[in-house]
Short mmCIF file of C-alpha atoms and ligand atoms in Angstrom, two decimals:
data_model
loop_
_atom_site.label_atom_id
_atom_site.label_comp_id
_atom_site.label_asym_id
_atom_site.label_seq_id
_atom_site.Cartn_x
_atom_site.Cartn_y
_atom_site.Cartn_z
CA MET Z 27 -21.66 -45.01 1.64
CA ASN Z 28 -17.95 -44.97 1.17
CA LEU Z 29 -16.26 -45.64 -2.12
CA LYS Z 30 -12.93 -44.28 -0.95
CA ASN Z 31 -11.19 -47.53 -0.30
CA LEU Z 32 -13.09 -49.49 -2.84
CA SER Z 33 -9.84 -50.33 -4.59
CA THR Z 34 -8.79 -52.34 -1.52
CA ILE Z 35 -11.88 -54.45 -1.57
CA LEU Z 36 -11.64 -54.92 -5.31
CA GLU Z 37 -7.95 -55.85 -5.29
CA LYS Z 38 -8.54 -59.44 -6.28
CA GLU Z 39 -11.48 -58.72 -8.56
CA PRO Z 40 -11.35 -58.15 -12.31
CA ARG Z 41 -11.02 -54.49 -13.26
CA PHE Z 42 -14.50 -54.10 -14.76
CA ARG Z 43 -16.00 -54.58 -11.30
CA PHE Z 44 -15.13 -51.02 -10.35
CA LYS Z 45 -17.21 -49.68 -13.21
CA GLN Z 46 -20.11 -52.01 -12.36
CA ILE Z 47 -20.10 -50.77 -8.81
CA GLN Z 48 -19.77 -47.16 -9.81
CA ASP Z 49 -22.74 -47.52 -12.17
CA ALA Z 50 -24.80 -49.22 -9.49
CA VAL Z 51 -24.18 -46.35 -7.08
CA TYR Z 52 -24.28 -43.30 -9.35
CA LYS Z 53 -26.45 -44.36 -12.27
CA GLN Z 54 -28.85 -46.97 -10.92
CA PHE Z 55 -29.00 -45.42 -7.47
CA VAL Z 56 -29.22 -48.78 -5.68
CA ASP Z 57 -29.71 -48.73 -1.94
CA ASN Z 58 -28.94 -52.38 -1.40
CA TRP Z 59 -25.95 -54.27 -2.79
CA GLY Z 60 -28.15 -57.36 -3.07
CA ASP Z 61 -30.02 -55.62 -5.90
CA VAL Z 62 -26.94 -55.47 -8.09
CA SER Z 63 -27.55 -58.62 -10.06
CA ASN Z 64 -24.25 -58.80 -11.93
CA LEU Z 65 -22.00 -59.14 -8.87
CA PRO Z 66 -20.78 -62.44 -7.39
CA LYS Z 67 -22.29 -63.40 -4.02
CA ASN Z 68 -19.07 -63.16 -2.02
CA LEU Z 69 -18.40 -59.66 -3.31
CA VAL Z 70 -21.96 -58.60 -2.44
CA ALA Z 71 -21.43 -59.91 1.09
CA ASN Z 72 -18.13 -58.06 1.34
CA LEU Z 73 -19.64 -54.82 0.07
CA LYS Z 74 -22.61 -55.14 2.40
CA GLU Z 75 -20.29 -55.41 5.34
CA ASN Z 76 -17.65 -52.88 4.38
CA TYR Z 77 -19.45 -50.40 2.14
CA PRO Z 78 -22.99 -50.06 3.38
CA LEU Z 79 -25.19 -48.00 1.08
CA LYS Z 80 -27.58 -46.97 3.77
CA ILE Z 81 -28.08 -43.23 4.34
CA ASN Z 82 -29.67 -42.53 7.70
CA ALA Z 83 -32.49 -40.16 6.98
CA GLU Z 84 -35.97 -39.24 7.98
CA ILE Z 85 -38.13 -37.93 5.12
CA MET Z 86 -41.07 -35.58 5.55
CA SER Z 87 -43.37 -34.90 2.68
CA ASP Z 88 -45.72 -32.00 2.13
CA ASN Z 89 -47.44 -29.82 -0.44
CA GLY Z 90 -49.13 -32.88 -1.97
CA GLY Z 91 -45.81 -34.73 -2.08
CA ASN Z 92 -44.15 -31.95 -4.10
CA THR Z 93 -41.82 -30.96 -1.27
CA LYS Z 94 -39.75 -33.41 0.66
CA LYS Z 95 -37.44 -32.58 3.49
CA ALA Z 96 -34.74 -35.03 4.54
CA ILE Z 97 -33.13 -34.88 7.94
CA ILE Z 98 -29.92 -36.81 7.55
CA ARG Z 99 -28.02 -38.13 10.52
CA LEU Z 100 -24.27 -38.20 9.94
CA ASN Z 101 -21.93 -40.83 11.34
CA ASP Z 102 -20.84 -38.60 14.22
CA GLY Z 103 -24.44 -37.86 15.19
CA GLU Z 104 -24.66 -34.39 13.61
CA GLN Z 105 -27.77 -33.69 11.59
CA ILE Z 106 -28.20 -31.84 8.34
CA GLU Z 107 -31.16 -31.10 6.15
CA ALA Z 108 -31.82 -31.18 2.45
CA VAL Z 109 -34.98 -30.36 0.53
CA LEU Z 110 -36.41 -31.68 -2.72
CA MET Z 111 -38.93 -29.49 -4.50
CA ARG Z 112 -41.01 -30.31 -7.56
CA ASN Z 113 -42.29 -27.30 -9.49
CA LYS Z 114 -45.41 -27.02 -11.63
CA GLN Z 115 -43.53 -28.15 -14.72
CA GLY Z 116 -42.58 -31.32 -12.86
CA LYS Z 117 -38.91 -30.37 -12.55
CA ASN Z 118 -37.15 -31.48 -9.40
CA THR Z 119 -34.69 -29.24 -7.58
CA ALA Z 120 -32.54 -30.56 -4.76
CA CYS Z 121 -31.51 -27.92 -2.23
CA ILE Z 122 -28.48 -29.22 -0.38
CA SER Z 123 -26.30 -28.32 2.59
CA SER Z 124 -22.56 -27.74 2.55
CA GLN Z 125 -22.00 -27.43 6.31
CA ALA Z 126 -23.67 -28.64 9.50
CA GLY Z 127 -24.84 -25.28 10.79
CA CYS Z 128 -23.18 -22.11 9.52
CA PRO Z 129 -20.43 -19.92 11.00
CA ILE Z 130 -21.70 -16.71 9.36
CA GLY Z 131 -24.66 -16.32 11.66
CA CYS Z 132 -26.99 -14.11 9.61
CA VAL Z 133 -29.60 -12.90 12.06
CA PHE Z 134 -32.63 -13.74 9.89
CA CYS Z 135 -31.50 -17.30 9.08
CA ALA Z 136 -32.45 -20.34 11.14
CA THR Z 137 -29.21 -22.09 10.22
CA GLY Z 138 -27.21 -19.05 11.28
CA GLN Z 139 -29.14 -18.83 14.53
CA SER Z 140 -28.34 -22.43 15.43
CA GLY Z 141 -24.56 -21.97 15.20
CA PHE Z 142 -21.83 -23.89 13.44
CA LYS Z 143 -21.08 -27.59 13.95
CA ARG Z 144 -18.64 -28.57 11.24
CA ASN Z 145 -17.84 -28.74 7.55
CA LEU Z 146 -19.34 -31.57 5.55
CA GLN Z 147 -17.15 -34.00 3.66
CA ALA Z 148 -17.71 -34.26 -0.09
CA GLU Z 149 -19.31 -37.64 0.42
CA GLU Z 150 -21.81 -36.21 2.90
CA ILE Z 151 -22.76 -33.59 0.34
CA ILE Z 152 -23.12 -36.26 -2.34
CA ASN Z 153 -25.22 -38.48 -0.09
CA GLN Z 154 -27.93 -35.81 -0.03
CA ILE Z 155 -28.15 -36.11 -3.81
CA LEU Z 156 -28.02 -39.90 -3.76
CA LEU Z 157 -30.82 -40.02 -1.22
CA PHE Z 158 -33.17 -37.95 -3.38
CA ALA Z 159 -32.09 -39.66 -6.60
CA ARG Z 160 -33.04 -43.01 -5.03
CA ILE Z 161 -36.45 -41.70 -3.98
CA LEU Z 162 -37.14 -40.17 -7.39
CA LYS Z 163 -36.05 -43.30 -9.22
CA LYS Z 164 -38.93 -45.14 -7.57
CA GLU Z 165 -41.26 -42.51 -9.08
CA ASP Z 166 -39.53 -42.81 -12.45
CA ALA Z 167 -38.23 -39.28 -12.06
CA LYS Z 168 -34.84 -37.62 -11.63
CA ILE Z 169 -33.14 -34.58 -10.14
CA ASP Z 170 -33.09 -31.74 -12.66
CA ARG Z 171 -31.35 -28.99 -10.71
CA ILE Z 172 -29.11 -28.74 -7.68
CA VAL Z 173 -28.80 -25.63 -5.56
CA PHE Z 174 -26.33 -25.13 -2.72
CA MET Z 175 -28.89 -23.18 -0.73
CA GLY Z 176 -29.40 -25.39 2.28
CA MET Z 177 -27.37 -25.15 5.46
CA GLY Z 178 -23.99 -23.49 5.40
CA GLU Z 179 -21.77 -21.30 3.28
CA PRO Z 180 -20.36 -23.38 0.41
CA PHE Z 181 -17.34 -21.12 -0.13
CA LEU Z 182 -16.22 -21.65 3.46
CA ASN Z 183 -16.03 -25.37 2.70
CA TRP Z 184 -14.86 -25.00 -0.85
CA GLU Z 185 -12.42 -27.91 -1.04
CA GLU Z 186 -15.11 -30.45 -0.15
CA ALA Z 187 -17.85 -28.67 -2.08
CA LYS Z 188 -15.56 -28.70 -5.10
CA LYS Z 189 -14.96 -32.43 -4.81
CA ALA Z 190 -18.70 -32.95 -4.56
CA ILE Z 191 -19.27 -30.81 -7.66
CA GLU Z 192 -16.68 -32.82 -9.57
CA THR Z 193 -18.59 -36.00 -8.71
CA LEU Z 194 -21.85 -34.38 -9.82
CA LEU Z 195 -20.34 -33.34 -13.16
CA ASP Z 196 -18.39 -36.55 -13.81
CA LYS Z 197 -19.95 -38.32 -16.80
CA ASP Z 198 -19.06 -41.70 -15.28
CA LYS Z 199 -20.91 -40.74 -12.10
CA PHE Z 200 -23.95 -38.42 -12.00
CA GLY Z 201 -23.17 -36.53 -15.19
CA PHE Z 202 -25.09 -33.35 -14.34
CA GLY Z 203 -24.60 -30.31 -16.56
CA SER Z 204 -22.87 -27.33 -14.92
CA ARG Z 205 -25.73 -25.06 -15.87
CA HIS Z 206 -28.06 -27.12 -13.73
CA ILE Z 207 -26.06 -26.41 -10.60
CA SER Z 208 -26.19 -23.18 -8.59
CA ILE Z 209 -24.09 -21.94 -5.71
CA SER Z 210 -25.43 -19.35 -3.33
CA THR Z 211 -23.01 -17.33 -1.22
CA ILE Z 212 -23.27 -14.59 1.34
CA GLY Z 213 -20.46 -12.94 -0.62
CA VAL Z 214 -17.21 -14.75 0.15
CA THR Z 215 -15.20 -13.05 -2.56
CA GLU Z 216 -12.38 -15.61 -2.81
CA GLY Z 217 -15.08 -18.19 -3.55
CA ILE Z 218 -16.73 -16.08 -6.23
CA ARG Z 219 -13.35 -15.72 -7.96
CA ALA Z 220 -12.60 -19.43 -7.58
CA LEU Z 221 -15.97 -20.34 -9.10
CA ALA Z 222 -15.29 -18.10 -12.10
CA LYS Z 223 -11.94 -19.78 -12.65
CA GLU Z 224 -12.83 -23.36 -11.89
CA PHE Z 225 -16.49 -23.75 -12.88
CA PRO Z 226 -17.46 -20.80 -15.09
CA GLN Z 227 -20.64 -22.56 -16.22
CA ILE Z 228 -22.05 -23.05 -12.73
CA ASN Z 229 -24.69 -20.50 -11.72
CA LEU Z 230 -23.82 -17.96 -9.07
CA ALA Z 231 -26.29 -16.42 -6.62
CA VAL Z 232 -25.11 -13.77 -4.18
CA SER Z 233 -27.17 -13.05 -1.09
CA ILE Z 234 -27.14 -9.26 -1.07
CA HIS Z 235 -30.17 -8.41 1.12
CA SER Z 236 -29.23 -4.73 1.29
CA ALA Z 237 -27.11 -2.37 -0.78
CA ASN Z 238 -26.31 -0.36 2.33
CA ASN Z 239 -23.18 -1.52 4.16
CA GLN Z 240 -24.48 -0.56 7.57
CA LYS Z 241 -27.75 -2.43 7.16
CA ARG Z 242 -26.08 -5.37 5.55
CA GLU Z 243 -23.68 -5.59 8.44
CA GLU Z 244 -26.59 -5.71 10.87
CA LEU Z 245 -27.92 -8.72 8.97
CA ALA Z 246 -24.60 -10.43 8.35
CA GLY Z 247 -21.61 -9.42 10.47
CA ILE Z 248 -19.29 -10.77 7.79
CA ASN Z 249 -20.13 -7.70 5.68
CA GLU Z 250 -17.45 -5.94 7.68
CA ARG Z 251 -14.96 -8.06 5.80
CA TYR Z 252 -16.81 -8.77 2.56
CA ASN Z 253 -18.42 -5.40 2.05
CA LEU Z 254 -20.46 -4.34 -0.97
CA ASN Z 255 -17.49 -2.84 -2.74
CA ARG Z 256 -15.36 -5.97 -2.40
CA ILE Z 257 -18.28 -8.10 -3.48
CA LYS Z 258 -18.77 -5.89 -6.50
CA LYS Z 259 -15.16 -6.32 -7.57
CA ALA Z 260 -15.41 -10.10 -7.27
CA ILE Z 261 -18.68 -10.22 -9.21
CA GLU Z 262 -17.23 -8.00 -11.93
CA TYR Z 263 -14.38 -10.45 -12.21
CA TYR Z 264 -16.86 -13.34 -12.43
CA LEU Z 265 -18.85 -11.49 -15.10
CA SER Z 266 -15.76 -10.64 -17.11
CA ILE Z 267 -14.79 -14.30 -17.28
CA THR Z 268 -18.17 -15.96 -17.63
CA ASN Z 269 -20.40 -13.37 -19.23
CA ARG Z 270 -23.26 -15.19 -17.49
CA LYS Z 271 -26.13 -13.97 -15.37
CA VAL Z 272 -25.60 -13.43 -11.65
CA PHE Z 273 -28.55 -13.65 -9.28
CA PHE Z 274 -28.90 -11.28 -6.36
CA GLU Z 275 -30.90 -12.87 -3.56
CA TYR Z 276 -32.77 -10.35 -1.46
CA VAL Z 277 -34.81 -11.49 1.54
CA MET Z 278 -37.62 -8.95 1.98
CA LEU Z 279 -37.80 -7.88 5.63
CA ASP Z 280 -40.72 -5.70 6.63
CA ASN Z 281 -39.66 -2.14 7.34
CA PHE Z 282 -36.00 -3.05 7.34
CA ASN Z 283 -34.82 -3.39 3.73
CA ASP Z 284 -38.07 -3.12 1.75
CA GLN Z 285 -38.65 0.63 1.58
CA GLY Z 286 -38.26 3.07 -1.31
CA GLU Z 287 -34.81 4.16 -0.19
CA ASP Z 288 -33.68 0.52 -0.03
CA ALA Z 289 -34.85 -0.07 -3.58
CA ARG Z 290 -33.07 3.09 -4.72
CA GLU Z 291 -29.82 2.01 -3.07
CA LEU Z 292 -30.08 -1.43 -4.65
CA ALA Z 293 -30.75 0.07 -8.09
CA ARG Z 294 -27.76 2.42 -7.73
CA TYR Z 295 -25.52 -0.46 -6.66
CA ILE Z 296 -26.55 -2.59 -9.62
CA GLN Z 297 -26.25 0.33 -12.04
CA SER Z 298 -22.67 0.82 -10.92
CA PHE Z 299 -21.71 -2.53 -12.53
CA ASP Z 300 -20.27 -2.50 -16.04
CA LYS Z 301 -22.37 -5.52 -17.00
CA ARG Z 302 -25.46 -4.48 -15.08
CA HIS Z 303 -27.73 -6.17 -17.64
CA LEU Z 304 -26.42 -9.53 -16.42
CA ILE Z 305 -27.66 -9.01 -12.87
CA HIS Z 306 -31.03 -10.46 -11.97
CA VAL Z 307 -32.72 -9.82 -8.64
CA ASN Z 308 -34.68 -12.52 -6.81
CA LEU Z 309 -36.86 -11.08 -4.08
CA ILE Z 310 -37.40 -13.77 -1.46
CA ALA Z 311 -40.27 -13.88 0.98
CA TYR Z 312 -38.91 -14.08 4.52
CA ASN Z 313 -39.63 -17.40 6.22
CA LYS Z 314 -40.28 -17.14 9.88
CA THR Z 315 -37.42 -17.97 12.26
CA LEU Z 316 -36.62 -17.08 15.86
CA ALA Z 317 -35.68 -13.54 14.78
CA GLU Z 318 -38.10 -10.65 15.25
CA PHE Z 319 -38.40 -9.83 11.54
CA LYS Z 320 -41.65 -9.94 9.67
CA ALA Z 321 -42.12 -10.75 6.01
CA SER Z 322 -42.84 -7.81 3.74
CA SER Z 323 -46.39 -7.62 2.46
CA GLY Z 324 -47.17 -8.77 -1.06
CA GLU Z 325 -47.92 -5.19 -2.01
CA THR Z 326 -44.52 -3.98 -0.76
CA GLN Z 327 -42.79 -6.74 -2.70
CA GLU Z 328 -44.62 -5.70 -5.87
CA LYS Z 329 -43.71 -2.04 -5.35
CA PHE Z 330 -40.06 -2.93 -4.83
CA LYS Z 331 -40.07 -5.05 -7.97
CA ASP Z 332 -41.79 -2.34 -10.02
CA PHE Z 333 -39.21 0.20 -8.96
CA LEU Z 334 -36.32 -2.04 -9.98
CA GLU Z 335 -37.94 -2.89 -13.29
CA LYS Z 336 -38.55 0.76 -14.08
CA ASN Z 337 -34.80 1.07 -13.63
CA HIS Z 338 -34.24 -1.73 -16.16
CA ILE Z 339 -33.31 -4.35 -13.57
CA SER Z 340 -34.94 -7.72 -14.18
CA THR Z 341 -36.59 -8.91 -10.99
CA THR Z 342 -38.51 -11.97 -9.85
CA ILE Z 343 -40.52 -12.41 -6.69
CA ARG Z 344 -39.54 -15.89 -5.68
CA LYS Z 345 -42.21 -18.06 -4.27
CA SER Z 346 -41.13 -19.87 -1.20
CA PHE Z 347 -41.28 -23.64 -1.35
CA GLY Z 348 -41.38 -26.02 1.51
CA GLY Z 349 -42.73 -23.77 4.23
CA GLU Z 350 -45.07 -26.44 5.51
CA VAL Z 351 -42.35 -28.95 6.22
CA VAL Z 352 -40.19 -26.18 7.65
CA GLY Z 353 -37.82 -26.91 4.83
CA ALA Z 354 -37.84 -23.54 3.15
CA CYS Z 355 -34.66 -21.54 2.70
CA GLY Z 356 -33.33 -20.21 5.95
CA GLN Z 357 -35.40 -22.56 8.03
CA LEU Z 358 -32.93 -25.39 7.95
CA LYS Z 359 -31.25 -25.91 11.26
CA SER Z 360 -29.45 -28.55 13.19
CA PHE Z 361 -31.01 -29.61 16.44
N1 SAH G 430 -24.93 -19.41 2.87
C1 SAH G 430 -25.38 -19.22 1.53
C2 SAH G 430 -26.27 -20.34 1.06
C3 SAH G 430 -27.30 -20.88 2.02
S1 SAH G 430 -28.56 -19.74 2.51
C4 SAH G 430 -26.07 -17.86 1.40
O1 SAH G 430 -26.31 -17.22 2.40
O2 SAH G 430 -26.34 -17.48 0.26
C5 SAH G 430 -29.60 -19.85 1.07
C6 SAH G 430 -30.55 -18.69 0.89
O3 SAH G 430 -31.56 -18.68 1.90
C7 SAH G 430 -29.87 -17.34 0.97
O4 SAH G 430 -30.19 -16.50 -0.11
C8 SAH G 430 -30.41 -16.82 2.27
O5 SAH G 430 -30.38 -15.46 2.31
C9 SAH G 430 -31.80 -17.37 2.29
N2 SAH G 430 -32.41 -17.29 3.61
C10 SAH G 430 -31.82 -17.39 4.79
N3 SAH G 430 -32.71 -17.23 5.81
C11 SAH G 430 -33.91 -17.01 5.23
C12 SAH G 430 -35.21 -16.80 5.74
N4 SAH G 430 -35.45 -16.77 7.05
N5 SAH G 430 -36.22 -16.63 4.87
C13 SAH G 430 -35.97 -16.67 3.53
N6 SAH G 430 -34.78 -16.89 2.99
C14 SAH G 430 -33.73 -17.05 3.83
FE1 SF4 G 431 -25.10 -18.98 6.67
FE2 SF4 G 431 -26.38 -18.37 4.38
FE3 SF4 G 431 -27.74 -18.66 6.71
FE4 SF4 G 431 -26.16 -16.55 6.38
S1 SF4 G 431 -28.00 -17.05 5.16
S2 SF4 G 431 -26.24 -17.87 8.21
S3 SF4 G 431 -24.49 -17.43 5.20
S4 SF4 G 431 -26.63 -20.24 5.62
#
């Protein structure tokens, strides 16, 4: 799919064609130009040849069809993954990738373990959404939420991620509401500040994983640069501008960051924020990767949560989706 040079192909066509084509792509989610009934035959033939709609993907379905993983093959042969999850209320969340691989290399993350290939172009980010929107349309359903929680660090590919977000928000294209989009970051502070300035209504999740710099650095080497103090300053800036909730993602690793002292350090960190009531903790069950970590037991997760809640910190134990199709968070990798 490539609408970039559409103006060239439409040079000799009446102006309303552009809108027809845009609607076909972003509102009707067609996957074949031949299905667009209001276009003249010669234009359809031209579009078929020069602007193919096909997205090369293999789809795996699991959990009674409620989780779908797409492995998308890009034009240069790289592969990325995206996951579609339907919750009990029937709402569909698309979890999308911003990079092929990830340069951060968190030790517990399958994407990080597989290395970095390249940044995605905005269009490659958008194609993940188009692919799922086309599938859902056949089931008379739609995407309700979008989370940048697949492969890659969105704030290290911000220019393209931003373009993709603009397309998602554009009323003439997808027309999603900002509040239905979330960005998850390992803590790239320039990105957190940019989000506050440019898209204050988009949800922010920060992958904290430990409130101890030394431990956090063991998990994510980038903590050397974006340490907890710097992250705090950026989040306080975000909070001062948006006055919206920030989510702290915390992958629970058995005997590493799930003990009483870890909970105390996390509580102290959160309590040091002016707007601490706006911080919500999501405890995430660790999904198995090549790393030696084990998931914390259910009991440990509950204890951790209880401790935070006693300290007035709202906390959710997040159920992991998609484990069966190896499409859960942190299990996305390029091959
Ligand atoms: N790079 C961004 C967004 C992609 S990772 C970030 O790190 O936030 C999306 C989420 O998956 C993060 O919260 C990350 O910590 C989590 N994750 C990574 N590996 C995981 C694993 N093995 N099990 C569970 N969650 C994992
Ligand atoms: Fe990259 Fe996020 Fe995985 Fe870390 S957790 S390696 S930042 S994708």
